[in-house]
PDB file of C-alpha atoms in Angstrom:
ATOM      1  CA  UNK A   1      35.602 -70.289   0.727  1.00  0.00           C
ATOM      2  CA  UNK A   2      34.699 -67.463  -1.788  1.00  0.00           C
ATOM      3  CA  UNK A   3      32.795 -64.191  -0.851  1.00  0.00           C
ATOM      4  CA  UNK A   4      30.784 -62.298  -3.271  1.00  0.00           C
ATOM      5  CA  UNK A   5      28.985 -58.972  -3.502  1.00  0.00           C
ATOM      6  CA  UNK A   6      25.415 -58.818  -3.580  1.00  0.00           C
ATOM      7  CA  UNK A   7      24.671 -55.671  -5.511  1.00  0.00           C
ATOM      8  CA  UNK A   8      21.300 -55.364  -3.866  1.00  0.00           C
ATOM      9  CA  UNK A   9      23.516 -54.045  -1.121  1.00  0.00           C
ATOM     10  CA  UNK A  10      23.894 -50.804  -3.094  1.00  0.00           C
ATOM     11  CA  UNK A  11      20.376 -51.108  -5.150  1.00  0.00           C
ATOM     12  CA  UNK A  12      20.420 -47.273  -5.223  1.00  0.00           C
ATOM     13  CA  UNK A  13      23.493 -47.003  -7.308  1.00  0.00           C
ATOM     14  CA  UNK A  14      23.973 -48.007 -10.858  1.00  0.00           C
ATOM     15  CA  UNK A  15      24.963 -51.725 -11.574  1.00  0.00           C
ATOM     16  CA  UNK A  16      28.455 -50.640 -13.258  1.00  0.00           C
ATOM     17  CA  UNK A  17      29.230 -48.947 -10.219  1.00  0.00           C
ATOM     18  CA  UNK A  18      28.468 -51.664  -7.907  1.00  0.00           C
ATOM     19  CA  UNK A  19      30.775 -53.767 -10.237  1.00  0.00           C
ATOM     20  CA  UNK A  20      33.474 -50.987  -9.850  1.00  0.00           C
ATOM     21  CA  UNK A  21      33.329 -50.520  -6.080  1.00  0.00           C
ATOM     22  CA  UNK A  22      33.200 -54.513  -5.625  1.00  0.00           C
ATOM     23  CA  UNK A  23      36.173 -54.730  -7.085  1.00  0.00           C
ATOM     24  CA  UNK A  24      38.209 -52.381  -5.387  1.00  0.00           C
ATOM     25  CA  UNK A  25      37.223 -53.649  -2.300  1.00  0.00           C
ATOM     26  CA  UNK A  26      38.811 -57.408  -3.281  1.00  0.00           C
ATOM     27  CA  UNK A  27      35.505 -59.548  -3.466  1.00  0.00           C
ATOM     28  CA  UNK A  28      35.663 -62.887  -5.546  1.00  0.00           C
ATOM     29  CA  UNK A  29      32.619 -62.661  -7.684  1.00  0.00           C
ATOM     30  CA  UNK A  30      29.019 -60.972  -8.140  1.00  0.00           C
ATOM     31  CA  UNK A  31      25.663 -62.051  -6.739  1.00  0.00           C
ATOM     32  CA  UNK A  32      23.310 -59.873  -9.343  1.00  0.00           C
ATOM     33  CA  UNK A  33      20.124 -58.389  -8.299  1.00  0.00           C
ATOM     34  CA  UNK A  34      17.391 -58.289 -10.880  1.00  0.00           C
ATOM     35  CA  UNK A  35      15.030 -55.744 -10.625  1.00  0.00           C
ATOM     36  CA  UNK A  36      13.331 -53.058 -13.024  1.00  0.00           C
ATOM     37  CA  UNK A  37      16.186 -51.700 -14.732  1.00  0.00           C
ATOM     38  CA  UNK A  38      17.241 -53.013 -18.099  1.00  0.00           C
ATOM     39  CA  UNK A  39      20.990 -52.801 -17.062  1.00  0.00           C
ATOM     40  CA  UNK A  40      20.483 -55.883 -14.752  1.00  0.00           C
ATOM     41  CA  UNK A  41      19.013 -57.859 -16.919  1.00  0.00           C
ATOM     42  CA  UNK A  42      20.858 -57.372 -20.264  1.00  0.00           C
ATOM     43  CA  UNK A  43      23.473 -60.397 -20.826  1.00  0.00           C
ATOM     44  CA  UNK A  44      25.785 -58.672 -22.831  1.00  0.00           C
ATOM     45  CA  UNK A  45      26.169 -55.692 -20.960  1.00  0.00           C
ATOM     46  CA  UNK A  46      26.622 -57.676 -17.827  1.00  0.00           C
ATOM     47  CA  UNK A  47      29.142 -59.612 -19.326  1.00  0.00           C
ATOM     48  CA  UNK A  48      31.387 -56.801 -20.496  1.00  0.00           C
ATOM     49  CA  UNK A  49      31.025 -55.493 -16.750  1.00  0.00           C
ATOM     50  CA  UNK A  50      31.916 -58.933 -15.290  1.00  0.00           C
ATOM     51  CA  UNK A  51      35.192 -59.184 -17.739  1.00  0.00           C
ATOM     52  CA  UNK A  52      36.067 -55.398 -17.189  1.00  0.00           C
ATOM     53  CA  UNK A  53      36.222 -55.909 -13.347  1.00  0.00           C
ATOM     54  CA  UNK A  54      37.560 -59.483 -13.334  1.00  0.00           C
ATOM     55  CA  UNK A  55      34.298 -60.243 -11.392  1.00  0.00           C
ATOM     56  CA  UNK A  56      32.304 -63.553 -12.144  1.00  0.00           C
ATOM     57  CA  UNK A  57      28.639 -63.559 -11.496  1.00  0.00           C
ATOM     58  CA  UNK A  58      28.230 -66.334  -9.605  1.00  0.00           C
ATOM     59  CA  UNK A  59      24.274 -65.982  -8.557  1.00  0.00           C
ATOM     60  CA  UNK A  60      21.402 -64.549 -10.077  1.00  0.00           C
ATOM     61  CA  UNK A  61      18.789 -63.110  -7.432  1.00  0.00           C
ATOM     62  CA  UNK A  62      15.415 -63.292  -9.390  1.00  0.00           C
ATOM     63  CA  UNK A  63      13.411 -60.331  -8.944  1.00  0.00           C
ATOM     64  CA  UNK A  64      10.629 -59.778  -6.337  1.00  0.00           C
ATOM     65  CA  UNK A  65       9.000 -56.625  -7.337  1.00  0.00           C
ATOM     66  CA  UNK A  66       5.355 -57.084  -8.603  1.00  0.00           C
ATOM     67  CA  UNK A  67       6.376 -55.551 -12.236  1.00  0.00           C
ATOM     68  CA  UNK A  68       9.357 -55.718 -14.085  1.00  0.00           C
ATOM     69  CA  UNK A  69       9.431 -54.334 -17.823  1.00  0.00           C
ATOM     70  CA  UNK A  70       9.140 -57.151 -20.370  1.00  0.00           C
ATOM     71  CA  UNK A  71       9.337 -60.052 -18.055  1.00  0.00           C
ATOM     72  CA  UNK A  72       6.334 -62.282 -17.042  1.00  0.00           C
ATOM     73  CA  UNK A  73       4.218 -60.543 -14.226  1.00  0.00           C
ATOM     74  CA  UNK A  74       4.081 -63.824 -11.958  1.00  0.00           C
ATOM     75  CA  UNK A  75       6.774 -65.162  -9.875  1.00  0.00           C
ATOM     76  CA  UNK A  76       7.131 -68.661 -11.520  1.00  0.00           C
ATOM     77  CA  UNK A  77       7.766 -66.479 -14.973  1.00  0.00           C
ATOM     78  CA  UNK A  78      10.329 -64.299 -13.537  1.00  0.00           C
ATOM     79  CA  UNK A  79      11.950 -67.271 -11.769  1.00  0.00           C
ATOM     80  CA  UNK A  80      12.246 -69.210 -15.340  1.00  0.00           C
ATOM     81  CA  UNK A  81      13.723 -65.869 -16.918  1.00  0.00           C
ATOM     82  CA  UNK A  82      16.131 -65.221 -14.119  1.00  0.00           C
ATOM     83  CA  UNK A  83      17.353 -69.319 -14.930  1.00  0.00           C
ATOM     84  CA  UNK A  84      17.734 -67.996 -18.669  1.00  0.00           C
ATOM     85  CA  UNK A  85      19.526 -65.115 -17.548  1.00  0.00           C
ATOM     86  CA  UNK A  86      21.798 -67.082 -15.172  1.00  0.00           C
ATOM     87  CA  UNK A  87      22.656 -69.676 -17.855  1.00  0.00           C
ATOM     88  CA  UNK A  88      23.568 -66.634 -20.278  1.00  0.00           C
ATOM     89  CA  UNK A  89      26.170 -65.480 -17.592  1.00  0.00           C
ATOM     90  CA  UNK A  90      27.384 -68.628 -16.420  1.00  0.00           C
ATOM     91  CA  UNK A  91      25.904 -68.124 -13.045  1.00  0.00           C
ATOM     92  CA  UNK A  92      25.909 -71.338 -11.090  1.00  0.00           C
ATOM     93  CA  UNK A  93      23.170 -70.221  -8.751  1.00  0.00           C
ATOM     94  CA  UNK A  94      19.336 -68.930  -8.821  1.00  0.00           C
ATOM     95  CA  UNK A  95      17.831 -67.285  -5.585  1.00  0.00           C
ATOM     96  CA  UNK A  96      14.146 -66.959  -5.256  1.00  0.00           C
ATOM     97  CA  UNK A  97      11.959 -65.971  -2.111  1.00  0.00           C
ATOM     98  CA  UNK A  98       9.305 -68.252  -0.574  1.00  0.00           C
ATOM     99  CA  UNK A  99       5.594 -67.568  -1.527  1.00  0.00           C
ATOM    100  CA  UNK A 100       3.962 -64.505   0.622  1.00  0.00           C
ATOM    101  CA  UNK A 101       1.074 -65.732   2.483  1.00  0.00           C
ATOM    102  CA  UNK A 102      -1.177 -62.818   2.642  1.00  0.00           C
ATOM    103  CA  UNK A 103      -2.565 -60.359   0.474  1.00  0.00           C
ATOM    104  CA  UNK A 104      -2.935 -56.383   0.266  1.00  0.00           C
ATOM    105  CA  UNK A 105      -3.466 -53.620  -2.302  1.00  0.00           C
ATOM    106  CA  UNK A 106      -1.603 -50.196  -2.441  1.00  0.00           C
ATOM    107  CA  UNK A 107      -3.912 -47.343  -1.174  1.00  0.00           C
ATOM    108  CA  UNK A 108      -2.823 -43.594  -2.320  1.00  0.00           C
ATOM    109  CA  UNK A 109      -3.498 -41.014   0.760  1.00  0.00           C
ATOM    110  CA  UNK A 110      -2.323 -37.741  -0.569  1.00  0.00           C
ATOM    111  CA  UNK A 111       1.350 -38.271  -1.683  1.00  0.00           C
ATOM    112  CA  UNK A 112       1.688 -41.383   0.421  1.00  0.00           C
ATOM    113  CA  UNK A 113       0.658 -45.280  -0.840  1.00  0.00           C
ATOM    114  CA  UNK A 114       0.410 -47.466   1.843  1.00  0.00           C
ATOM    115  CA  UNK A 115      -0.338 -50.978   1.674  1.00  0.00           C
ATOM    116  CA  UNK A 116      -3.774 -52.370   3.162  1.00  0.00           C
ATOM    117  CA  UNK A 117      -4.129 -55.949   4.098  1.00  0.00           C
ATOM    118  CA  UNK A 118      -7.072 -58.084   2.538  1.00  0.00           C
ATOM    119  CA  UNK A 119      -8.067 -60.658   4.965  1.00  0.00           C
ATOM    120  CA  UNK A 120      -8.702 -64.248   3.610  1.00  0.00           C
ATOM    121  CA  UNK A 121      -6.364 -63.103   0.557  1.00  0.00           C
ATOM    122  CA  UNK A 122      -3.665 -65.525  -0.016  1.00  0.00           C
ATOM    123  CA  UNK A 123      -1.316 -63.664  -2.628  1.00  0.00           C
ATOM    124  CA  UNK A 124       1.024 -66.750  -2.666  1.00  0.00           C
ATOM    125  CA  UNK A 125      -1.231 -69.729  -3.660  1.00  0.00           C
ATOM    126  CA  UNK A 126      -0.744 -69.855  -7.504  1.00  0.00           C
ATOM    127  CA  UNK A 127       2.925 -69.555  -6.637  1.00  0.00           C
ATOM    128  CA  UNK A 128       2.436 -72.362  -3.955  1.00  0.00           C
ATOM    129  CA  UNK A 129       0.917 -74.267  -6.545  1.00  0.00           C
ATOM    130  CA  UNK A 130       3.494 -74.253  -9.044  1.00  0.00           C
ATOM    131  CA  UNK A 131       6.240 -75.088  -6.324  1.00  0.00           C
ATOM    132  CA  UNK A 132       4.310 -78.230  -5.686  1.00  0.00           C
ATOM    133  CA  UNK A 133       3.549 -79.322  -9.071  1.00  0.00           C
ATOM    134  CA  UNK A 134       6.372 -77.990 -11.155  1.00  0.00           C
ATOM    135  CA  UNK A 135       9.293 -76.809  -9.642  1.00  0.00           C
ATOM    136  CA  UNK A 136      11.028 -80.151  -9.680  1.00  0.00           C
ATOM    137  CA  UNK A 137      11.109 -80.246 -13.381  1.00  0.00           C
ATOM    138  CA  UNK A 138      12.440 -76.824 -13.578  1.00  0.00           C
ATOM    139  CA  UNK A 139      15.254 -77.889 -11.180  1.00  0.00           C
ATOM    140  CA  UNK A 140      16.325 -80.885 -13.373  1.00  0.00           C
ATOM    141  CA  UNK A 141      16.271 -79.093 -16.417  1.00  0.00           C
ATOM    142  CA  UNK A 142      18.053 -75.653 -15.137  1.00  0.00           C
ATOM    143  CA  UNK A 143      21.498 -76.984 -15.119  1.00  0.00           C
ATOM    144  CA  UNK A 144      22.139 -75.120 -12.025  1.00  0.00           C
ATOM    145  CA  UNK A 145      20.833 -74.691  -8.329  1.00  0.00           C
ATOM    146  CA  UNK A 146      17.751 -73.065  -7.680  1.00  0.00           C
ATOM    147  CA  UNK A 147      18.098 -72.050  -3.974  1.00  0.00           C
ATOM    148  CA  UNK A 148      14.977 -71.022  -2.339  1.00  0.00           C
ATOM    149  CA  UNK A 149      15.322 -68.379   0.545  1.00  0.00           C
ATOM    150  CA  UNK A 150      13.862 -68.347   3.855  1.00  0.00           C
ATOM    151  CA  UNK A 151      12.554 -65.165   4.803  1.00  0.00           C
ATOM    152  CA  UNK A 152      12.048 -62.406   7.743  1.00  0.00           C
ATOM    153  CA  UNK A 153       9.046 -62.224  10.440  1.00  0.00           C
ATOM    154  CA  UNK A 154       7.560 -58.923  11.291  1.00  0.00           C
ATOM    155  CA  UNK A 155       7.205 -57.615  14.598  1.00  0.00           C
ATOM    156  CA  UNK A 156       3.451 -55.879  14.775  1.00  0.00           C
ATOM    157  CA  UNK A 157       2.425 -54.901  17.913  1.00  0.00           C
ATOM    158  CA  UNK A 158       4.512 -56.443  20.001  1.00  0.00           C
ATOM    159  CA  UNK A 159       3.599 -59.811  18.031  1.00  0.00           C
ATOM    160  CA  UNK A 160       5.819 -61.620  15.807  1.00  0.00           C
ATOM    161  CA  UNK A 161       3.843 -62.272  12.324  1.00  0.00           C
ATOM    162  CA  UNK A 162       4.709 -65.144   9.917  1.00  0.00           C
ATOM    163  CA  UNK A 163       4.247 -63.605   6.247  1.00  0.00           C
ATOM    164  CA  UNK A 164       5.523 -66.483   4.324  1.00  0.00           C
ATOM    165  CA  UNK A 165       4.455 -70.320   3.614  1.00  0.00           C
ATOM    166  CA  UNK A 166       7.054 -72.674   4.856  1.00  0.00           C
ATOM    167  CA  UNK A 167       9.069 -70.233   6.179  1.00  0.00           C
ATOM    168  CA  UNK A 168      10.758 -72.462   9.623  1.00  0.00           C
ATOM    169  CA  UNK A 169      13.612 -74.820   9.536  1.00  0.00           C
ATOM    170  CA  UNK A 170      11.425 -77.812   9.725  1.00  0.00           C
ATOM    171  CA  UNK A 171       9.094 -76.824   6.718  1.00  0.00           C
ATOM    172  CA  UNK A 172      11.964 -75.231   4.557  1.00  0.00           C
ATOM    173  CA  UNK A 173      13.731 -78.549   3.860  1.00  0.00           C
ATOM    174  CA  UNK A 174      10.781 -79.873   1.521  1.00  0.00           C
ATOM    175  CA  UNK A 175      13.196 -78.103  -1.275  1.00  0.00           C
ATOM    176  CA  UNK A 176      16.331 -79.627  -2.217  1.00  0.00           C
ATOM    177  CA  UNK A 177      18.472 -76.523  -2.567  1.00  0.00           C
ATOM    178  CA  UNK A 178      18.533 -73.445   0.066  1.00  0.00           C
ATOM    179  CA  UNK A 179      19.677 -70.052   0.306  1.00  0.00           C
ATOM    180  CA  UNK A 180      20.340 -69.506   4.085  1.00  0.00           C
ATOM    181  CA  UNK A 181      19.595 -65.622   4.872  1.00  0.00           C
ATOM    182  CA  UNK A 182      21.280 -64.776   8.299  1.00  0.00           C
ATOM    183  CA  UNK A 183      19.869 -61.610   8.836  1.00  0.00           C
ATOM    184  CA  UNK A 184      16.110 -63.073   8.361  1.00  0.00           C
ATOM    185  CA  UNK A 185      16.991 -66.094  10.761  1.00  0.00           C
ATOM    186  CA  UNK A 186      17.929 -62.862  13.104  1.00  0.00           C
ATOM    187  CA  UNK A 187      14.264 -61.488  13.146  1.00  0.00           C
ATOM    188  CA  UNK A 188      12.977 -64.749  14.560  1.00  0.00           C
ATOM    189  CA  UNK A 189      15.867 -64.546  17.297  1.00  0.00           C
ATOM    190  CA  UNK A 190      17.491 -67.406  15.767  1.00  0.00           C
ATOM    191  CA  UNK A 191      21.224 -67.982  15.356  1.00  0.00           C
ATOM    192  CA  UNK A 192      22.526 -69.267  12.071  1.00  0.00           C
ATOM    193  CA  UNK A 193      25.336 -71.389  13.524  1.00  0.00           C
ATOM    194  CA  UNK A 194      22.175 -73.384  15.446  1.00  0.00           C
ATOM    195  CA  UNK A 195      19.970 -73.473  12.622  1.00  0.00           C
ATOM    196  CA  UNK A 196      22.325 -74.730   9.888  1.00  0.00           C
ATOM    197  CA  UNK A 197      22.847 -77.804  11.054  1.00  0.00           C
ATOM    198  CA  UNK A 198      18.890 -78.362  10.899  1.00  0.00           C
ATOM    199  CA  UNK A 199      19.049 -77.939   7.479  1.00  0.00           C
ATOM    200  CA  UNK A 200      19.989 -81.284   6.204  1.00  0.00           C
ATOM    201  CA  UNK A 201      22.916 -80.293   4.514  1.00  0.00           C
ATOM    202  CA  UNK A 202      20.996 -78.741   1.380  1.00  0.00           C
ATOM    203  CA  UNK A 203      22.149 -75.079   2.018  1.00  0.00           C
ATOM    204  CA  UNK A 204      23.881 -74.174  -1.414  1.00  0.00           C
ATOM    205  CA  UNK A 205      24.143 -70.432  -0.744  1.00  0.00           C
ATOM    206  CA  UNK A 206      24.458 -67.847   1.614  1.00  0.00           C
ATOM    207  CA  UNK A 207      23.088 -64.446   2.299  1.00  0.00           C
ATOM    208  CA  UNK A 208      25.543 -63.136   5.104  1.00  0.00           C
ATOM    209  CA  UNK A 209      24.177 -59.882   7.002  1.00  0.00           C
ATOM    210  CA  UNK A 210      24.107 -59.090  10.729  1.00  0.00           C
ATOM    211  CA  UNK A 211      20.969 -57.829  12.511  1.00  0.00           C
ATOM    212  CA  UNK A 212      20.697 -55.461  15.115  1.00  0.00           C
ATOM    213  CA  UNK A 213      16.903 -54.513  15.345  1.00  0.00           C
ATOM    214  CA  UNK A 214      17.416 -53.754  11.490  1.00  0.00           C
ATOM    215  CA  UNK A 215      18.187 -56.153   8.865  1.00  0.00           C
ATOM    216  CA  UNK A 216      21.180 -56.301   6.706  1.00  0.00           C
ATOM    217  CA  UNK A 217      23.589 -54.747   8.853  1.00  0.00           C
ATOM    218  CA  UNK A 218      27.334 -55.389   8.058  1.00  0.00           C
ATOM    219  CA  UNK A 219      28.629 -58.490   9.453  1.00  0.00           C
ATOM    220  CA  UNK A 220      30.557 -57.461  12.011  1.00  0.00           C
ATOM    221  CA  UNK A 221      28.138 -55.217  13.429  1.00  0.00           C
ATOM    222  CA  UNK A 222      25.118 -56.611  15.229  1.00  0.00           C
ATOM    223  CA  UNK A 223      23.454 -58.968  17.547  1.00  0.00           C
ATOM    224  CA  UNK A 224      24.514 -62.372  15.090  1.00  0.00           C
ATOM    225  CA  UNK A 225      27.325 -64.603  16.143  1.00  0.00           C
ATOM    226  CA  UNK A 226      28.387 -64.630  12.610  1.00  0.00           C
ATOM    227  CA  UNK A 227      32.000 -65.463  13.407  1.00  0.00           C
ATOM    228  CA  UNK A 228      30.954 -68.800  14.804  1.00  0.00           C
ATOM    229  CA  UNK A 229      28.264 -69.423  11.822  1.00  0.00           C
ATOM    230  CA  UNK A 230      31.358 -69.136   9.496  1.00  0.00           C
ATOM    231  CA  UNK A 231      33.740 -71.202  11.210  1.00  0.00           C
ATOM    232  CA  UNK A 232      31.024 -73.904  11.143  1.00  0.00           C
ATOM    233  CA  UNK A 233      30.815 -73.472   7.153  1.00  0.00           C
ATOM    234  CA  UNK A 234      34.872 -73.750   7.045  1.00  0.00           C
ATOM    235  CA  UNK A 235      34.808 -77.026   9.395  1.00  0.00           C
ATOM    236  CA  UNK A 236      31.738 -78.267   7.105  1.00  0.00           C
ATOM    237  CA  UNK A 237      33.856 -78.127   3.997  1.00  0.00           C
ATOM    238  CA  UNK A 238      30.903 -75.635   2.658  1.00  0.00           C
ATOM    239  CA  UNK A 239      31.202 -75.696  -0.938  1.00  0.00           C
ATOM    240  CA  UNK A 240      29.098 -72.784  -2.209  1.00  0.00           C
ATOM    241  CA  UNK A 241      29.822 -69.040  -2.056  1.00  0.00           C
ATOM    242  CA  UNK A 242      28.666 -66.514   0.940  1.00  0.00           C
ATOM    243  CA  UNK A 243      27.423 -63.546  -0.543  1.00  0.00           C
ATOM    244  CA  UNK A 244      27.491 -60.280   1.440  1.00  0.00           C
ATOM    245  CA  UNK A 245      23.722 -58.674   1.122  1.00  0.00           C
ATOM    246  CA  UNK A 246      23.651 -55.442   3.256  1.00  0.00           C
ATOM    247  CA  UNK A 247      21.538 -52.494   2.672  1.00  0.00           C
ATOM    248  CA  UNK A 248      22.922 -49.190   1.370  1.00  0.00           C
ATOM    249  CA  UNK A 249      22.922 -47.177   4.544  1.00  0.00           C
ATOM    250  CA  UNK A 250      24.773 -50.108   6.023  1.00  0.00           C
ATOM    251  CA  UNK A 251      27.338 -48.919   3.837  1.00  0.00           C
ATOM    252  CA  UNK A 252      26.955 -45.436   4.259  1.00  0.00           C
ATOM    253  CA  UNK A 253      26.102 -44.914   0.669  1.00  0.00           C
ATOM    254  CA  UNK A 254      25.763 -41.433  -0.464  1.00  0.00           C
ATOM    255  CA  UNK A 255      29.179 -40.798   1.123  1.00  0.00           C
ATOM    256  CA  UNK A 256      32.297 -40.741  -0.910  1.00  0.00           C
ATOM    257  CA  UNK A 257      33.085 -44.019  -2.760  1.00  0.00           C
ATOM    258  CA  UNK A 258      36.439 -44.334  -1.053  1.00  0.00           C
ATOM    259  CA  UNK A 259      34.323 -44.552   2.146  1.00  0.00           C
ATOM    260  CA  UNK A 260      31.832 -47.115   0.984  1.00  0.00           C
ATOM    261  CA  UNK A 261      34.627 -49.240  -0.445  1.00  0.00           C
ATOM    262  CA  UNK A 262      36.467 -48.861   3.084  1.00  0.00           C
ATOM    263  CA  UNK A 263      33.192 -50.413   4.868  1.00  0.00           C
ATOM    264  CA  UNK A 264      32.763 -52.904   2.008  1.00  0.00           C
ATOM    265  CA  UNK A 265      36.644 -53.969   2.454  1.00  0.00           C
ATOM    266  CA  UNK A 266      36.355 -54.180   6.283  1.00  0.00           C
ATOM    267  CA  UNK A 267      33.565 -56.361   6.057  1.00  0.00           C
ATOM    268  CA  UNK A 268      35.059 -58.697   3.628  1.00  0.00           C
ATOM    269  CA  UNK A 269      38.176 -58.862   5.940  1.00  0.00           C
ATOM    270  CA  UNK A 270      36.587 -59.577   8.725  1.00  0.00           C
ATOM    271  CA  UNK A 271      34.834 -62.820   6.836  1.00  0.00           C
ATOM    272  CA  UNK A 272      37.976 -63.603   5.845  1.00  0.00           C
ATOM    273  CA  UNK A 273      39.545 -63.830   9.252  1.00  0.00           C
ATOM    274  CA  UNK A 274      36.445 -65.843  10.762  1.00  0.00           C
ATOM    275  CA  UNK A 275      36.845 -68.537   8.197  1.00  0.00           C
ATOM    276  CA  UNK A 276      40.468 -68.680   8.947  1.00  0.00           C
TER     277      UNK A 276
END
């Protein structure tokens, strides 16, 4: 089983530095998180980095930012552009999110920008319609796996809020290929090893990180029994890759590169031990 590094784990760093640190830590490849920066979306530059550091770009994560310069403004358009980028890079997977089911506007209060919910506005409705009408055709023509990702819930005033369409194990299996995100399951109080058998063999990609009340912790630190989950994948002869997708603070971003690589390598080593 191959373990790759999501550049989203160090989104506050330049993309070239992400490749360098992942190579030093011993990862098998890269999941490219596409964002507003052109360096994350230029195939020639990315192929040079891949060749230089001997790290294939195995997966491309479609951007979820509302505005990406030079790319379509809508989610379906961004997914289609991500497919083109993935083909140019030889990636086998494109990851994208479930549609959000709420609406908000950004309110500027002094120097702070705050979201204001708009009751009755479903921002994700056009995206839902595209998924129901046109998604299957793109899957047939893409030549790679389009893997839709389960999303977190949010605790607000002691209540768990469902913010996305089709975001339960029973509903998400309507899509043929899935990205299973372990920390997002943790926000629901679910164990990945318990959910995985309920997904009908449709998991083609995994985002691995732990949950301790905060999302995207290092795999070995948190409440989730990821050792059980990885052992289950190994026993099930899982054929996809496992992408370590953390947050910069979990890797002590901003400290020395040696310290960041030390934590990356420790997490990678622990995952390989669990699989063994």
